Short mmCIF file of C-alpha atoms and ligand atoms in Angstrom, two decimals:
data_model
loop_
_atom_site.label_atom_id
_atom_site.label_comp_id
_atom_site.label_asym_id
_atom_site.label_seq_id
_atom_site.Cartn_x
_atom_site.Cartn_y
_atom_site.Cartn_z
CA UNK I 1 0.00 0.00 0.00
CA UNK I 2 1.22 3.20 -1.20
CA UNK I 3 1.99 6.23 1.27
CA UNK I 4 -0.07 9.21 0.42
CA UNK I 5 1.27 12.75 1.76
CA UNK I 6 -1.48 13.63 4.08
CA UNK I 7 -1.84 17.41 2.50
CA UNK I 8 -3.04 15.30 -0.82
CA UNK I 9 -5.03 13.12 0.99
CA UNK I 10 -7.30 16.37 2.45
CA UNK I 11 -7.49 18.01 -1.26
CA UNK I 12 -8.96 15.29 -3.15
CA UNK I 13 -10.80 14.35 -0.36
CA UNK I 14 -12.33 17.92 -0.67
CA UNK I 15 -12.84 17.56 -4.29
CA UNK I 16 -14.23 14.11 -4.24
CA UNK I 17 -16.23 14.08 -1.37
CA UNK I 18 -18.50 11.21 -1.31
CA UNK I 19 -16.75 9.41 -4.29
CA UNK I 20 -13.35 9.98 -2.07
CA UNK I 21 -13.50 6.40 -0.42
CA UNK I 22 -13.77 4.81 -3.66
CA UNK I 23 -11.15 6.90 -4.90
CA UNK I 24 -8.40 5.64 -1.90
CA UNK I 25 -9.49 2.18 -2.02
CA UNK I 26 -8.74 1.99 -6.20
CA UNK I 27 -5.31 3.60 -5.33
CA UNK I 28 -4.72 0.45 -2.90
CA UNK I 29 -4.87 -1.99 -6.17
CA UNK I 30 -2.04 -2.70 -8.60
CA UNK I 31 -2.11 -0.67 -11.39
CA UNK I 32 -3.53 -1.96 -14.45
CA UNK I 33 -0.93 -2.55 -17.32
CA UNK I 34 -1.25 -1.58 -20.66
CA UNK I 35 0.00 -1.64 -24.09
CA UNK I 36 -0.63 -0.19 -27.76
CA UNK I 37 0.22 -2.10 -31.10
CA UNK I 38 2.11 -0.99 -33.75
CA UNK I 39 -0.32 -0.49 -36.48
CA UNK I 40 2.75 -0.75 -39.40
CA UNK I 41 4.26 -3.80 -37.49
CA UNK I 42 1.66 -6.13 -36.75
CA UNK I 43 2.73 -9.07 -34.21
CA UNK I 44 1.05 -12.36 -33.99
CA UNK I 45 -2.12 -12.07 -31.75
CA UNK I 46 -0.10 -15.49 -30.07
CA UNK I 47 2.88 -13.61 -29.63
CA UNK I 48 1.40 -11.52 -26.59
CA UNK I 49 -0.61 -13.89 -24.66
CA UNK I 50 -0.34 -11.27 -21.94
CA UNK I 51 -2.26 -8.91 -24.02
CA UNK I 52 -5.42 -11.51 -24.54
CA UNK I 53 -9.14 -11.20 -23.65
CA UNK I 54 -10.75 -11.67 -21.31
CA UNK I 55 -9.04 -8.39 -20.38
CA UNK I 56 -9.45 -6.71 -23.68
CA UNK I 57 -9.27 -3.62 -25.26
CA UNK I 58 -8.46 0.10 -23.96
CA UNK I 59 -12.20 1.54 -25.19
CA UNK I 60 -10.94 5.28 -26.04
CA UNK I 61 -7.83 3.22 -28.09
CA UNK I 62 -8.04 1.08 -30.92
CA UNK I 63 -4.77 -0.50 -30.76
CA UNK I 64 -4.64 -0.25 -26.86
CA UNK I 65 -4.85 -3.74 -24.67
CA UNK I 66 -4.87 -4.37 -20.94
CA UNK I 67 -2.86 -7.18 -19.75
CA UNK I 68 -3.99 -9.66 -17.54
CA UNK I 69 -0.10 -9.12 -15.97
CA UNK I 70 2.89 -7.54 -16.09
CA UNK I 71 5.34 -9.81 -18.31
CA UNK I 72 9.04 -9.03 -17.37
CA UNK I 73 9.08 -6.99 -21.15
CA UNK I 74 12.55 -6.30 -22.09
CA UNK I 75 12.66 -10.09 -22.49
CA UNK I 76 10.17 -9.46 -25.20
CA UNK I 77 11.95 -8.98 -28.43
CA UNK I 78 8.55 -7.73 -30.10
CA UNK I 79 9.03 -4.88 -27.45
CA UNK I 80 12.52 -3.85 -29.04
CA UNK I 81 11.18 -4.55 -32.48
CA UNK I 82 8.92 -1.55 -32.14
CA UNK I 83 5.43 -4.17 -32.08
CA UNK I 84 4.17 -2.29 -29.40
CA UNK I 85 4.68 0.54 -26.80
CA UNK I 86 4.02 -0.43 -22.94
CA UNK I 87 1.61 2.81 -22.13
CA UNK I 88 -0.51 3.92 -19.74
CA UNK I 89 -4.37 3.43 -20.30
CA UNK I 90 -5.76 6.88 -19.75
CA UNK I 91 -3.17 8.38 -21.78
CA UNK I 92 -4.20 7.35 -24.77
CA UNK I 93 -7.37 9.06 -24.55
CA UNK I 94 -4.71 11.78 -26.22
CA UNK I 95 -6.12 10.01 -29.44
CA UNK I 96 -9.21 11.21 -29.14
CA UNK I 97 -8.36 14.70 -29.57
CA UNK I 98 -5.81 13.76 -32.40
CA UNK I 99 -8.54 12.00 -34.45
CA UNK I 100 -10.84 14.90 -33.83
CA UNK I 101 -8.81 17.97 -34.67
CA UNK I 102 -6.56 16.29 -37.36
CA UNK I 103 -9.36 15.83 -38.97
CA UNK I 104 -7.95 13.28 -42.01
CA UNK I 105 -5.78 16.60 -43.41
CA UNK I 106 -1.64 16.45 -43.74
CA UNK I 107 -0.90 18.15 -41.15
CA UNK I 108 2.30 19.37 -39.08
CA UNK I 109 2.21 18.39 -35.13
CA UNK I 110 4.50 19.56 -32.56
CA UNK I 111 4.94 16.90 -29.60
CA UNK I 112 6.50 19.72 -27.00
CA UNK I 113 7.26 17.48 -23.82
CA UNK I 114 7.73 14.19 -25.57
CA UNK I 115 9.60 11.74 -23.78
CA UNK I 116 9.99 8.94 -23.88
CA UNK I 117 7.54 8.65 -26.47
CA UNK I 118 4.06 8.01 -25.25
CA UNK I 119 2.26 10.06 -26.97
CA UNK I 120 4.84 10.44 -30.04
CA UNK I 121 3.80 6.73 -30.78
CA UNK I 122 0.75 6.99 -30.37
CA UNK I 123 0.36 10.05 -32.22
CA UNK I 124 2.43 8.62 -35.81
CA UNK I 125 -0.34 6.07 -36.06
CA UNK I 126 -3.17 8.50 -36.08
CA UNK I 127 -1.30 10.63 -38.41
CA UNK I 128 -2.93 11.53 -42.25
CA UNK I 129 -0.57 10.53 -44.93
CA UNK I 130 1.55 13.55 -45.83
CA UNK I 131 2.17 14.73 -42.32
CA UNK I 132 4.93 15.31 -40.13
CA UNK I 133 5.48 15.29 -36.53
CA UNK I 134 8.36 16.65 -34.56
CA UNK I 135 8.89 15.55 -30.77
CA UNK I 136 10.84 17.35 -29.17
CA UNK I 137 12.63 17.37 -25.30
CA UNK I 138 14.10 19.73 -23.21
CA UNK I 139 16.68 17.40 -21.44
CA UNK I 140 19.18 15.59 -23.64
CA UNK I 141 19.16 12.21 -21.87
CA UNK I 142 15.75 12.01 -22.22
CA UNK I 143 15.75 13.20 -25.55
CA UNK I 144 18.14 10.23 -26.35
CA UNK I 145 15.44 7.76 -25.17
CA UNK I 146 12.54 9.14 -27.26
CA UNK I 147 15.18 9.18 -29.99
CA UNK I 148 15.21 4.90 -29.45
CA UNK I 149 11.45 4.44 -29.12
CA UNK I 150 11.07 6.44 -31.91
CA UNK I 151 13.46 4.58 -34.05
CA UNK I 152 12.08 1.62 -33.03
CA UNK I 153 8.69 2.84 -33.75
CA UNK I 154 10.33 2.89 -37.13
CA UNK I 155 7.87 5.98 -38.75
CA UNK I 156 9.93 8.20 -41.69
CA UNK I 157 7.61 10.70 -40.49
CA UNK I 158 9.40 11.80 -37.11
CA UNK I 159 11.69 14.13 -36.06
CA UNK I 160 13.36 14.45 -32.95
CA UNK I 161 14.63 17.59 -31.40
CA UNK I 162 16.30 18.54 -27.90
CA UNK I 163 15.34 22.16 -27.42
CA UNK I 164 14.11 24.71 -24.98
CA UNK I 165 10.49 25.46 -26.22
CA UNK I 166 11.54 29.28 -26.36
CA UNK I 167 13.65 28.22 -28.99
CA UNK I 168 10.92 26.63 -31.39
CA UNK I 169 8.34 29.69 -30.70
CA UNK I 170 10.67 31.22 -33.06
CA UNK I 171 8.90 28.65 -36.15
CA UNK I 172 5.53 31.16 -35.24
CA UNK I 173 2.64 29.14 -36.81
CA UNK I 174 4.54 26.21 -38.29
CA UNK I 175 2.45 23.68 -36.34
CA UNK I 176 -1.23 22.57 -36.92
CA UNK I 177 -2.04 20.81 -33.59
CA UNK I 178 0.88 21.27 -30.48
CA UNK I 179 0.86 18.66 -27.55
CA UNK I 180 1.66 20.02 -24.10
CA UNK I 181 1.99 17.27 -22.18
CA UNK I 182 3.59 18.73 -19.38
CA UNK I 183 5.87 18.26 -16.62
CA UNK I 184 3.23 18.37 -13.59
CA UNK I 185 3.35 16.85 -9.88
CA UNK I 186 3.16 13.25 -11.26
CA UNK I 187 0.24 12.82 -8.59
CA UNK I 188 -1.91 10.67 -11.10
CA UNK I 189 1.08 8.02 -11.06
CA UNK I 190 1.50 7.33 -7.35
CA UNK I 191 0.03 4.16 -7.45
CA UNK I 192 2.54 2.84 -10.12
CA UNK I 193 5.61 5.20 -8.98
CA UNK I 194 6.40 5.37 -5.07
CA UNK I 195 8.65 8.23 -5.71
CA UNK I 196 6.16 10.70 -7.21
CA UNK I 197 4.05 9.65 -3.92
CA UNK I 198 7.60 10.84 -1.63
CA UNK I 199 8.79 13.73 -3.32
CA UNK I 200 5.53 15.61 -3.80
CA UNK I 201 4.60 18.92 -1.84
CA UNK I 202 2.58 21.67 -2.20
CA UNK I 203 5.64 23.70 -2.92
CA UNK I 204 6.44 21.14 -5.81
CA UNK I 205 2.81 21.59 -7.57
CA UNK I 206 3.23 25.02 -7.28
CA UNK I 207 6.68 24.95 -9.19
CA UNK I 208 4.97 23.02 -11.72
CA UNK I 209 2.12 24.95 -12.62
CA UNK I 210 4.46 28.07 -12.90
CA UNK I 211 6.66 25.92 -15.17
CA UNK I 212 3.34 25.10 -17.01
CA UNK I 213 2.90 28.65 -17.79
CA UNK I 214 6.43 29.33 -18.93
CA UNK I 215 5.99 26.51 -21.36
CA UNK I 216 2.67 27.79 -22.88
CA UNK I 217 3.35 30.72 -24.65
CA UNK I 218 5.88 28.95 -27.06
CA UNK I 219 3.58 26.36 -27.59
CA UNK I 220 0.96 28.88 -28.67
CA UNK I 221 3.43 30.95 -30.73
CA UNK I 222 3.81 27.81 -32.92
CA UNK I 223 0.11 27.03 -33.60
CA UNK I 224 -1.14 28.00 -37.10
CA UNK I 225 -4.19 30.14 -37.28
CA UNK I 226 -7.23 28.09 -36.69
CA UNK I 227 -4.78 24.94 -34.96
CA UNK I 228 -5.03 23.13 -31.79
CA UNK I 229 -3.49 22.78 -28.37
CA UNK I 230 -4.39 19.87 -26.49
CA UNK I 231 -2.84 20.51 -22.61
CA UNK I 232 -2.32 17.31 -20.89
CA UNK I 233 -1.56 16.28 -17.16
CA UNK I 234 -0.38 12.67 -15.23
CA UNK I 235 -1.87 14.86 -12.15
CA UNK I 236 -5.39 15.58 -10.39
CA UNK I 237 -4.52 19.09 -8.91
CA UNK I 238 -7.10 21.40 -10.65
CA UNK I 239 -4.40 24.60 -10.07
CA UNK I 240 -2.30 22.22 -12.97
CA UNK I 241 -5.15 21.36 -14.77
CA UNK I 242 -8.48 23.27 -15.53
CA UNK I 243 -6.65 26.55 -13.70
CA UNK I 244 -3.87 26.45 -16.06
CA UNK I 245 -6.20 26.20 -19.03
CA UNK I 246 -8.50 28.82 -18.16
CA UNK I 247 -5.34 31.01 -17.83
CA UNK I 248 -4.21 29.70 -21.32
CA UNK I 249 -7.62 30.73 -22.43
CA UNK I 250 -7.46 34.39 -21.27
CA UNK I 251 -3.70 35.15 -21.75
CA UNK I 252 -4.11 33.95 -25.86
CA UNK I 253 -8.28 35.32 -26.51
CA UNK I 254 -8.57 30.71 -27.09
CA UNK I 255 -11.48 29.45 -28.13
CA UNK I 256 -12.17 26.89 -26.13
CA UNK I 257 -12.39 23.13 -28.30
CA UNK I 258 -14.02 20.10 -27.31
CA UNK I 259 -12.95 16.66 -27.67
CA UNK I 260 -16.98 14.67 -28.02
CA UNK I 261 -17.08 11.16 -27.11
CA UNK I 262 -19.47 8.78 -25.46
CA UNK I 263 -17.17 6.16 -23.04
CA UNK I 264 -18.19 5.66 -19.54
CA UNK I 265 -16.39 6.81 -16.53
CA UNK I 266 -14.95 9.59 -17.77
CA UNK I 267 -14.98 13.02 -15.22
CA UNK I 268 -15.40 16.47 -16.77
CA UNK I 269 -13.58 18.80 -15.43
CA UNK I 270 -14.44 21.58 -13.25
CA UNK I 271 -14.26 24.42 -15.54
CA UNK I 272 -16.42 26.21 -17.87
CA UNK I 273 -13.90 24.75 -20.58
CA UNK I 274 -14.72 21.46 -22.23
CA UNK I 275 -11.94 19.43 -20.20
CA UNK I 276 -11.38 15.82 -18.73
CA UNK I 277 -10.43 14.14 -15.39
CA UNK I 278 -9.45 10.63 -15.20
CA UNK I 279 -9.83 8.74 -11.93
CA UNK I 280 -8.89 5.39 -11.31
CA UNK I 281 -12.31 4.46 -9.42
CA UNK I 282 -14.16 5.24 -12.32
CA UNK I 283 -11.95 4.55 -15.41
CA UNK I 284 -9.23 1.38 -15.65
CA UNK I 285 -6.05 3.52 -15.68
CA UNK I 286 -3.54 6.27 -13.95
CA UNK I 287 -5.06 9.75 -12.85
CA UNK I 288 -5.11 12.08 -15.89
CA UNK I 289 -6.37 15.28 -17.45
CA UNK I 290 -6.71 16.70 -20.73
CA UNK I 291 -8.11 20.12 -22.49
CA UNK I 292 -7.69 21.38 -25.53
CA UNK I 293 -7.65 25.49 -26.76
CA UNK I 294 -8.48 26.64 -30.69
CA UNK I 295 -6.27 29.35 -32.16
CA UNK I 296 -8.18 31.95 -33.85
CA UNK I 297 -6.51 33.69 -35.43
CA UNK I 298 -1.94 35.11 -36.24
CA UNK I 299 0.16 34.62 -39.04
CA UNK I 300 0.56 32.00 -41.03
CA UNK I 301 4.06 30.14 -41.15
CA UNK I 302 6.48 30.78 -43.82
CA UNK I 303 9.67 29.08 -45.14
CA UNK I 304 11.92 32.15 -45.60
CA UNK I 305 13.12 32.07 -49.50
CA UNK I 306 16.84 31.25 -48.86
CA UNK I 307 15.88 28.12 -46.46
CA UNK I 308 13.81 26.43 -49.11
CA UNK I 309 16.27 25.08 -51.00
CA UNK I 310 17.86 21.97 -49.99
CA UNK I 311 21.04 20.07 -50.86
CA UNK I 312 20.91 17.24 -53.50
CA UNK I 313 22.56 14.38 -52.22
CA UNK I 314 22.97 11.17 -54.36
CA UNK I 315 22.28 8.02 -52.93
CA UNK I 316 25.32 5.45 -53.35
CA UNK I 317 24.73 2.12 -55.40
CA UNK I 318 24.85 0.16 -51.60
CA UNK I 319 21.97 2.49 -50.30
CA UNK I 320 19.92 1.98 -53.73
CA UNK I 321 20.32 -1.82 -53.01
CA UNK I 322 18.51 -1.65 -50.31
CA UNK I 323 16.03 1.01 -50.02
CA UNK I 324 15.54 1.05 -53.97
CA UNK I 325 14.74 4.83 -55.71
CA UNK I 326 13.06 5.95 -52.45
CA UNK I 327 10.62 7.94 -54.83
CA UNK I 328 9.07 10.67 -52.88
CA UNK I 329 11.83 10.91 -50.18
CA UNK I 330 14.56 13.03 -50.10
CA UNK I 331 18.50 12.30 -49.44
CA UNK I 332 19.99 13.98 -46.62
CA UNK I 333 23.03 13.97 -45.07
CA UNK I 334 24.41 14.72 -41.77
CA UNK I 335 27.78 14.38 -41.19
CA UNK I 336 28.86 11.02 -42.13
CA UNK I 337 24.94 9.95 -41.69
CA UNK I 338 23.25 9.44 -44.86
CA UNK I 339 18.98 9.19 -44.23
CA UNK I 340 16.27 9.87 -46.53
CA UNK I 341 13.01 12.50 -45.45
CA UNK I 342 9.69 12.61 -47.10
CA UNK I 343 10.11 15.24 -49.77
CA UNK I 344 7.46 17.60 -48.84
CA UNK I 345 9.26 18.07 -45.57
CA UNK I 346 13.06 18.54 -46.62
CA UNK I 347 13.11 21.94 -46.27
CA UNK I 348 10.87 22.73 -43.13
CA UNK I 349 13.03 19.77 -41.38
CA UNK I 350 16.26 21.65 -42.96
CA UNK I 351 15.11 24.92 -41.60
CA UNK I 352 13.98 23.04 -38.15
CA UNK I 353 17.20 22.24 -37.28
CA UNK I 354 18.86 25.86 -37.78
CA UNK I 355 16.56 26.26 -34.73
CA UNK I 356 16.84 23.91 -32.21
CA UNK I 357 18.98 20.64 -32.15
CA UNK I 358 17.90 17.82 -34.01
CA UNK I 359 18.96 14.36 -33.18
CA UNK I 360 16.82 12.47 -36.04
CA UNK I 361 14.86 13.12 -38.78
CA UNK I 362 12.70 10.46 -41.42
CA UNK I 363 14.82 7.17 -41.71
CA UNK I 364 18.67 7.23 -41.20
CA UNK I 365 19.79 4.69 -44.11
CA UNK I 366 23.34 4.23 -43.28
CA UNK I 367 27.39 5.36 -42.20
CA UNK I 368 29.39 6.60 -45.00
CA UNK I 369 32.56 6.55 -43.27
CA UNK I 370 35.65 5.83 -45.05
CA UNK I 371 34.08 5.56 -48.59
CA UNK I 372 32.14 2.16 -47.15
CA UNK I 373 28.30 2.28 -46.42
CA UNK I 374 27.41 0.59 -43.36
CA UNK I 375 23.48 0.48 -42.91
CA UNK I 376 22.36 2.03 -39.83
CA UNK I 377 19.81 0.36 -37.31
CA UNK I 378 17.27 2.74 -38.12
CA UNK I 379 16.82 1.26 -41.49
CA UNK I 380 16.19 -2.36 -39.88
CA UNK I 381 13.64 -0.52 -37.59
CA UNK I 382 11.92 1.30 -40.45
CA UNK I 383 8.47 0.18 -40.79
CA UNK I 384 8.58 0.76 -44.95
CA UNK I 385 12.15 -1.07 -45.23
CA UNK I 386 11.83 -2.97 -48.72
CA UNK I 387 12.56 -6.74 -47.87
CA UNK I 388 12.69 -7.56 -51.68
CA UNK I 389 16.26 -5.97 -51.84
CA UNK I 390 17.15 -7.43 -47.99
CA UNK I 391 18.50 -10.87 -47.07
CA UNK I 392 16.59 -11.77 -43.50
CA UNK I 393 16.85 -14.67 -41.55
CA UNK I 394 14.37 -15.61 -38.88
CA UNK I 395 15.63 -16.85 -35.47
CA UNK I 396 13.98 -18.46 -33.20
CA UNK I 397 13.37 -16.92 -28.75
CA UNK I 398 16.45 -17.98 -27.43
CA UNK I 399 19.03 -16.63 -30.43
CA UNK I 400 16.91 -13.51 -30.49
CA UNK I 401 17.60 -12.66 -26.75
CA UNK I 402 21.18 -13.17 -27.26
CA UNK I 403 21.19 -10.90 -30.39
CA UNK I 404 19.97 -7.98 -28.16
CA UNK I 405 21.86 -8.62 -25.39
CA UNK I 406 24.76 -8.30 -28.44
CA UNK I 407 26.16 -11.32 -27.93
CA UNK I 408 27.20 -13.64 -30.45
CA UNK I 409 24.86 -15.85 -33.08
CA UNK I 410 24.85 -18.00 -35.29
CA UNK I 411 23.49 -19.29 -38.70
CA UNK I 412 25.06 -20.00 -42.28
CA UNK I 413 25.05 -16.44 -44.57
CA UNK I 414 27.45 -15.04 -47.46
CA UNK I 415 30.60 -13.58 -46.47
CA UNK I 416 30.30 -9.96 -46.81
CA UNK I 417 26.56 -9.54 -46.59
CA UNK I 418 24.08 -8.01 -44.57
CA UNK I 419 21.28 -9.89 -43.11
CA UNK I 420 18.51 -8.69 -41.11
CA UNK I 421 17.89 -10.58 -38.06
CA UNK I 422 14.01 -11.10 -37.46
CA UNK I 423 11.51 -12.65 -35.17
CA UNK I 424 8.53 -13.25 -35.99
CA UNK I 425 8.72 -11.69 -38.79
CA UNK I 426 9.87 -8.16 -36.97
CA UNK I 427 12.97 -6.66 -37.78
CA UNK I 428 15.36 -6.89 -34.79
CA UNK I 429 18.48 -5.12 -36.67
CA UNK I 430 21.67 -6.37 -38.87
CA UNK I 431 24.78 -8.84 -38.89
CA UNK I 432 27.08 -9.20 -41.32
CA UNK I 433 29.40 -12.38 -41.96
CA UNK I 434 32.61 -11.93 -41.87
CA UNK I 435 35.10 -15.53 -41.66
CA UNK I 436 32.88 -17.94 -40.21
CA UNK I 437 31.37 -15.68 -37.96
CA UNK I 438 28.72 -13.18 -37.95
CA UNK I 439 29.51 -9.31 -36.36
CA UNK I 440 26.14 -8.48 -34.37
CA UNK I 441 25.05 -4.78 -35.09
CA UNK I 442 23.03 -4.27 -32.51
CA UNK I 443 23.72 -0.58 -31.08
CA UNK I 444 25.83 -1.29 -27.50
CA UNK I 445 23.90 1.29 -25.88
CA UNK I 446 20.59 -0.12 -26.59
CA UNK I 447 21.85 -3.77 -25.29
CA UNK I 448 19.62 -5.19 -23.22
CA UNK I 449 20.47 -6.75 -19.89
CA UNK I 450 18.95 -9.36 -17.93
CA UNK I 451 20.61 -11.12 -15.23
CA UNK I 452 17.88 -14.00 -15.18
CA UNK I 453 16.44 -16.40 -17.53
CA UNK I 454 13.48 -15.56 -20.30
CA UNK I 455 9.72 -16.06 -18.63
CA UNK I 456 6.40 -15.37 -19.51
CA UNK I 457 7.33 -13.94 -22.78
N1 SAM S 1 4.61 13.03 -23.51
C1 SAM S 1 5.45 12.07 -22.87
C2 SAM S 1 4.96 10.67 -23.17
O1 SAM S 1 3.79 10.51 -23.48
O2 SAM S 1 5.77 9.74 -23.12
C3 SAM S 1 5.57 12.32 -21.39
C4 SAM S 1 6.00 13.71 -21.06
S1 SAM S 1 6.34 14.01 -19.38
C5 SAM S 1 4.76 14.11 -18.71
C6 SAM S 1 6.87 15.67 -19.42
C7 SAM S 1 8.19 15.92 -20.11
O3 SAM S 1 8.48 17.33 -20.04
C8 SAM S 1 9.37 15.22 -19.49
O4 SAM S 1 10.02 14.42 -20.45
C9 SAM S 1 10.27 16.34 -19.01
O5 SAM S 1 11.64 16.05 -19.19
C10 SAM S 1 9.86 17.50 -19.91
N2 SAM S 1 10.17 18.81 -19.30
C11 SAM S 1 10.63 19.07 -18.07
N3 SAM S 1 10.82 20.39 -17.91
C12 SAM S 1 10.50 20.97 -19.05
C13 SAM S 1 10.51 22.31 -19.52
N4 SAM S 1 10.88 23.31 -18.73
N5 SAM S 1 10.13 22.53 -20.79
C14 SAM S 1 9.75 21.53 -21.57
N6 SAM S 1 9.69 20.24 -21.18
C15 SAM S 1 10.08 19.97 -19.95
#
């Protein structure tokens, strides 16, 4: 049973009132787990027992599944393989408002707080062909992790960028929906997180909330006219939630925008904005809150002349080989990194990352380094990866597990050649044979550890 900071324990007891028992006694279960399935990398409905009925599905999420428990996932190489994203269930009520106010149009989305990739995932499924989305973070370690679940997401349609928000207000009305899913007090997660439970205080969800409104502006800065903002919260503190968005409301002249649906347990919030609580009495997931603010009306965004051009860059004969033409995408390169973006977004991406730092864009293909092309892992990841031009071999659990803990493998292939190393069908990443033996690719810093042996998956 979970501590709870007596100080929280009187406010929601103030705002729950007669619902507050039910409230404390849900926060004395485990939390439910919860996962959502790649829609580009479909895994074997037997390859997730955990994920079966009679559990079911997440209603407010297509691709979202309870689990009856929590497999020990990192020995799950469908996890690494970007099959699925282990997610909280309320969160992906985000979806919602994606589906609603993107509407079936390319569009541009700005992910402003995205790590480690909750939303980001769940976002590039939802997307309409032709659009982009950029996730960005503010602290470069985490940044480096939403970097790997997006790669292993394996969209061409990401970008990831470390940046202070300040920094992208500067693209003013680049960005057709922007997701604020902000830093907050964590309070909605102190059933699965004993931490968030110790190091909360009043002082600490006052910090918050002022860092919520430092973070707003830029977000609105970067909406196009008539665009979205969908606020988001792990917390049930009303001065982070419906107080913030009323503020939001004033400060910009928002109109407010609703996010209709018709699933039971679901709180609105106590504002006279359309806005949503999440409470784990009533609904099978964390605490959680979401709102959402129209632009009127500002400037449209505007590649500046000079920035619209962008380098041709030829793809060598050992790229071609494996991605083909790649009509409709354009070469890049980035230092010694060659990668490929969907044409219609070279030159925003280009002009992107004279802004703020980007640390990956579309699909990286491959190293150029000393006049050799070495494919990158990104390319294995890559949801759209042509296997006609690719030599895969499928391995089975076991050799799978020791190909991701980077350890050795082995199976018969051509000297010289790259082979993609599946299971079930899902890329894992590359060896190559060299001699009789074959050099694993996996990248060392994604190698995954496990001191004990494989169960339940
Ligand atoms: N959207 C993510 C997801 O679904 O996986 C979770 C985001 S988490 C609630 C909030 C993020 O905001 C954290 O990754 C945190 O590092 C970042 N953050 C912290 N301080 C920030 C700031 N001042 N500006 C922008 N982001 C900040």
């Amino acid at each position: 049973m979970i501590s709870l900071p007596p100080a929280f324990v009187r406010r929601v007891t103030g705002l729950l009132k007669d619902e507050a028992g039910a409230f404390f006694e849900a926060l004395g279960q485990p939390a439910p787990v919860s996962a959502r399935l790649n829609p580009r990398k479909p895994v074997p409905r037997e390859a997730l027992p955990f994920l079966d009925p009679p559990d079911g599905r997440v209603p407010w999420c297509e691709q979202g599944f309870y689990a009856r428990e929590r497999p020990v996932f990192t020995l799950d190489p469908a996890l690494h393989a970007g099959g699925y994203y282990v997610q909280e269930a309320s969160s992906m009520f985000v979806g919602q408002a994606l589906r609603r106010f993107l509407d079936g149009r390319p569009a541009r989305v700005l992910d402003l707080c995205a790590a480690p990739g909750g939303k980001s995932t769940l976002g590039l499924g939802l997307l309409p062909g032709g659009s982009l989305w950029v996730a960005n973070e503010v602290i470069r370690p985490r940044a480096a992790v939403l970097k790997e679940n997006l790669v292993k997401w394996g969209s061409d349609r990401a970008v990831v960028t470390c940046g202070d928000p300040a920094r992208l207000a500067s693209l003013a009305g680049a960005f057709d929906v922007v997701l604020v899913d902000a830093p907050c007090s964590g309070e909605g997660m102190f059933r699965k997180d004993a931490r968030a439970a110790r190091e909360w205080g009043e002082a600490l969800a006052r910090a918050c909330e002022e860092r919520q409104k430092r973070l707003l502006p830029a977000a609105w800065e970067c909406l196009a006219p008539g665009g979205y903002l969908v606020y988001s919260t792990c917390t049930y503190n009303p001065g982070e939630n419906e107080r913030v968005l009323e503020w939001a409301a004033r400060q910009f002249h928002a109109d407010p925008a609703g996010i209709p649906h018709d699933f039971a347990g679901i709180t609105p919030g106590d504002s006279p904005l359309p806005c949503y609580r999440f409470y784990p009495h009533k609904t099978r997931g964390e605490g959680f809150f979401i709102g959402a603010l129209r632009k009127r009306d500002g400037l449209p965004f505007s590649l500046p002349a000079r920035e619209a051009r962008v380098p041709r860059v030829a793809l060598p004969p050992a790229a071609r080989a494996l991605v083909g033409e790649a009509g409709g995408y354009t070469p890049y390169l980035a230092g010694e990194t060659l990668g490929i973006i969907p044409s219609p977004h070279a030159a925003f991406v280009q002009h992107l990352g004279s802004r703020v730092g980007l640390l990956y864009r579309g699909v990286e293909i491959g190293e150029t380094a000393g006049g050799k092309f070495r494919p990158s892992h990104a390319l294995a990841l890559w949801d759209a990866l042509p296997r006609e031009g690719t030599r895969a071999r499928e391995v089975d659990l076991p050799t799978a597990l020791r190909y991701l803990r980077k350890e050795e493998i082995r199976f018969d292939a051509p000297p010289g050649e790259w082979v993609l190393v599946t299971y079930r069908s899902l890329a894992l990443g590359w060896v190559k044979a060299v001699g009789n033996r074959l050099n694993n690719y996996y990248p060392k810093e994604w190698r995954v550890r496990m001191d004990d042996a494989p169960r339940v998956v």
